Tab-separated table of C-alpha atoms in Angstrom:
chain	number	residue	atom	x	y	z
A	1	UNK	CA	85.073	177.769	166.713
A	2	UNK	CA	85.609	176.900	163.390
A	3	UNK	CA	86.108	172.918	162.510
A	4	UNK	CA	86.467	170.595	159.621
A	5	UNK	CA	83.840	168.062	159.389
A	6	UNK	CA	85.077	164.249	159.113
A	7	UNK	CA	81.525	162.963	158.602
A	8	UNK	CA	78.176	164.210	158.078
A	9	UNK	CA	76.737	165.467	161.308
A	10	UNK	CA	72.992	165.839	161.588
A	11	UNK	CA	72.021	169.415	162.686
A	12	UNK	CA	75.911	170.801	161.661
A	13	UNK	CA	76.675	169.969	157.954
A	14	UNK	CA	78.199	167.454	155.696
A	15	UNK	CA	81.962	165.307	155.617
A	16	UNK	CA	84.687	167.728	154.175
A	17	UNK	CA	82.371	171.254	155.045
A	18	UNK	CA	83.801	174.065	156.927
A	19	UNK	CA	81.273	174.765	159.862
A	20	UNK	CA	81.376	177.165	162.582
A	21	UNK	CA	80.062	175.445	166.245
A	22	UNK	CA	80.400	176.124	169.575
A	23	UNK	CA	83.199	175.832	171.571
A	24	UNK	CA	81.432	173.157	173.710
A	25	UNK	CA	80.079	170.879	171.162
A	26	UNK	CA	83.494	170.946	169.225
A	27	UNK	CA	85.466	170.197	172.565
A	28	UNK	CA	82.598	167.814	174.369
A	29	UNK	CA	81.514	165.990	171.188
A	30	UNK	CA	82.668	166.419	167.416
A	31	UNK	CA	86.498	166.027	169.079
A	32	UNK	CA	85.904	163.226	171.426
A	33	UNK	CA	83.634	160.815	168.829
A	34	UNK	CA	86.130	161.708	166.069
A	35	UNK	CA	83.834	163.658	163.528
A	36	UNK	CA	85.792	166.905	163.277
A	37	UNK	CA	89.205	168.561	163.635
A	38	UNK	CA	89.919	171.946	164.417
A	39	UNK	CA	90.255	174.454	161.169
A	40	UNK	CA	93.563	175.177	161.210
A	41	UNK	CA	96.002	176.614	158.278
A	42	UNK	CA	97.548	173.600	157.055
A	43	UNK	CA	93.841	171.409	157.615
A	44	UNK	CA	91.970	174.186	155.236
A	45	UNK	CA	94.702	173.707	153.077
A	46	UNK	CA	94.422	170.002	152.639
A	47	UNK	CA	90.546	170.668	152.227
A	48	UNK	CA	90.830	172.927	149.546
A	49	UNK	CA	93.501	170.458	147.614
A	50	UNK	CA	91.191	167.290	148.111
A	51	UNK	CA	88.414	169.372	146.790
A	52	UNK	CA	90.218	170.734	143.614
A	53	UNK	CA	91.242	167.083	142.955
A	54	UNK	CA	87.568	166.155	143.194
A	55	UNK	CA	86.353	168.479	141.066
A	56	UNK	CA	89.284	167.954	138.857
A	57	UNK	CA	88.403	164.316	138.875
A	58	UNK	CA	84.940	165.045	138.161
A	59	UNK	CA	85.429	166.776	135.160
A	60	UNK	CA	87.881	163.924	133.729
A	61	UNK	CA	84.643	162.110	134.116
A	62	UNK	CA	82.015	163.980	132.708
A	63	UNK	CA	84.677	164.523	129.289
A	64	UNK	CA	85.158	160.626	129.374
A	65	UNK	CA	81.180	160.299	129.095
A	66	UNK	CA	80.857	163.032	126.514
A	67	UNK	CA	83.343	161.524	124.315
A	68	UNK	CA	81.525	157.849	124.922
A	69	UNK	CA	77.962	159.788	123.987
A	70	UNK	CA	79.383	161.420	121.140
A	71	UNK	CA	79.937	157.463	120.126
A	72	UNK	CA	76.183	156.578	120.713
A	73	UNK	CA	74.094	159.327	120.094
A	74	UNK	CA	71.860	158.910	117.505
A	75	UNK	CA	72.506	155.101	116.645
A	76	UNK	CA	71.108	152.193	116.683
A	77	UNK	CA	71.215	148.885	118.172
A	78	UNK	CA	70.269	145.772	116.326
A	79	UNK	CA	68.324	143.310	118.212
A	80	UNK	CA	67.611	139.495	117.627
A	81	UNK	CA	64.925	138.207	119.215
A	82	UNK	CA	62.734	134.917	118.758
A	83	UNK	CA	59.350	134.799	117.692
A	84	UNK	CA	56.417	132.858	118.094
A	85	UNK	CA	53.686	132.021	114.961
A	86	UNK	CA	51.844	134.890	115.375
A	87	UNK	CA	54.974	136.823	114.799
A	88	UNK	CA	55.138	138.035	118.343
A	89	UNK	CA	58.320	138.377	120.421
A	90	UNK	CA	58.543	135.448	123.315
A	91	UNK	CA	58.847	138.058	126.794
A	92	UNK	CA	60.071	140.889	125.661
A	93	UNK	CA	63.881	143.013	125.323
A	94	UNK	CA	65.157	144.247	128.424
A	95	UNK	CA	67.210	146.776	128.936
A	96	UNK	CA	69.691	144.190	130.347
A	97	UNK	CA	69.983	143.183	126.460
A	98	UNK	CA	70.257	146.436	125.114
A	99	UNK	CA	73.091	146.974	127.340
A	100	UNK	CA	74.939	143.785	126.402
A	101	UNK	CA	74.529	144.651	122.557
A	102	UNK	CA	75.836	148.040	122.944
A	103	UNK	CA	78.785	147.092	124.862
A	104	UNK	CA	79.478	144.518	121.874
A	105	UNK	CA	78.501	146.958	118.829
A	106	UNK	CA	80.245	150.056	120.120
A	107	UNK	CA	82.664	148.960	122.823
A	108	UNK	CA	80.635	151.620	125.611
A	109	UNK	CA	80.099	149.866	128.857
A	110	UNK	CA	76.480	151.215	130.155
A	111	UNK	CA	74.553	150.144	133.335
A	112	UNK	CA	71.381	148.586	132.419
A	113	UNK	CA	69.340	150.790	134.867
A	114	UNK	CA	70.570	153.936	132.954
A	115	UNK	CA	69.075	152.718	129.923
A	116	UNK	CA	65.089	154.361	129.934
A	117	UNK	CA	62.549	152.979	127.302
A	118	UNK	CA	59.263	154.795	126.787
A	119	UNK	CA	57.678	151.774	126.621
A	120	UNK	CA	58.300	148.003	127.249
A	121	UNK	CA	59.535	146.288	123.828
A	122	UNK	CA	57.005	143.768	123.383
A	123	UNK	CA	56.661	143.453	119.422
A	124	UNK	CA	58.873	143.888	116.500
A	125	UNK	CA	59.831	147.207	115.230
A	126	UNK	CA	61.722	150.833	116.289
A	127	UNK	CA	61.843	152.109	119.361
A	128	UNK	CA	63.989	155.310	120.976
A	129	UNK	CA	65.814	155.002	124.510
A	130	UNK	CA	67.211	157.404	126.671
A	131	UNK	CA	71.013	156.652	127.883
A	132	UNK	CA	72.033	158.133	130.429
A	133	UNK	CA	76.184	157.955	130.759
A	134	UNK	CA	76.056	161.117	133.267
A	135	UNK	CA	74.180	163.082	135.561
A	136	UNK	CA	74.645	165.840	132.749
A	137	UNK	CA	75.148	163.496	129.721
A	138	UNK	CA	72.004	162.062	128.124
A	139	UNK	CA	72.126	160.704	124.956
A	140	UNK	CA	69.223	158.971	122.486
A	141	UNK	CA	69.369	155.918	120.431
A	142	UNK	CA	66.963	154.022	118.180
A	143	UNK	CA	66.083	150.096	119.249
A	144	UNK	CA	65.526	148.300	116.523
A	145	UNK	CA	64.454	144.409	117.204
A	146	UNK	CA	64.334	141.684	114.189
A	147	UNK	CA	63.136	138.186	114.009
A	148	UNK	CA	65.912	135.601	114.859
């Protein structure tokens, strides 16, 4: 019997996949508990729509975090930081920073866990970081810290 799954069932498949079970487990459990409906015209038909408009949604995405990359990629970000005699920086930048003085520079909104540094900034100087906007959008920028 074919049925739509409702939520991911261990063993079967995933929420929204197309799986074909026995009559028994459809009727005795994935009915009863609620976690799949029978494949019918008009249910594969709803599938297939909720799917294109995921995939359609998707894609809006991914061209929304191109077109913020295309913004970032390659720049750099100016940061302030204060020093102590020895010309050292006090801690050191986080990525928590970057991401605040990107969001101010170039109006991009980026999650400071997306943001990967090769190393920690601990000194003065240029460093490159890895942004990632996407799953499939990475883009590279140059850290550049000052004395306050």
């Amino acid at each position: 019997m074919k049925v739509i799954l409702k939520q991911d069932v261990k063993g079967s498949g995933k929420a929204g996949d197309l799986v074909n079970v026995s009559d028994g487990f459809a009727n005795n459990f994935l009915f009863k508990k609620g976690l799949a409906v029978p494949a019918t015209n008009s249910a594969v038909n709803e599938l297939n729509a909720k799917k294109d408009a995921q995939r359609h949604h998707l894609a809006m995405e991914k061209a929304r975090c191109e077109e913020e990359g295309k913004k970032l990629d390659g720049k750099t970000v100016n940061l302030h930081a204060k020093a102590g005699k020895n010309g050292k920086l006090f801690g050191s930048v986080t990525p928590k920073e970057i991401a605040e003085c990107i969001e101010k520079d170039f109006g991009v909104s980026v999650d400071k866990r997306k943001i990967g540094l090769q190393m920690e900034i601990k000194a003065f100087g240029s460093y490159t970081a890895s942004v990632k906007l996407h799953p499939e959008v990475t883009v590279q920028m140059t850290v550049s810290v000052t004395e306050e």
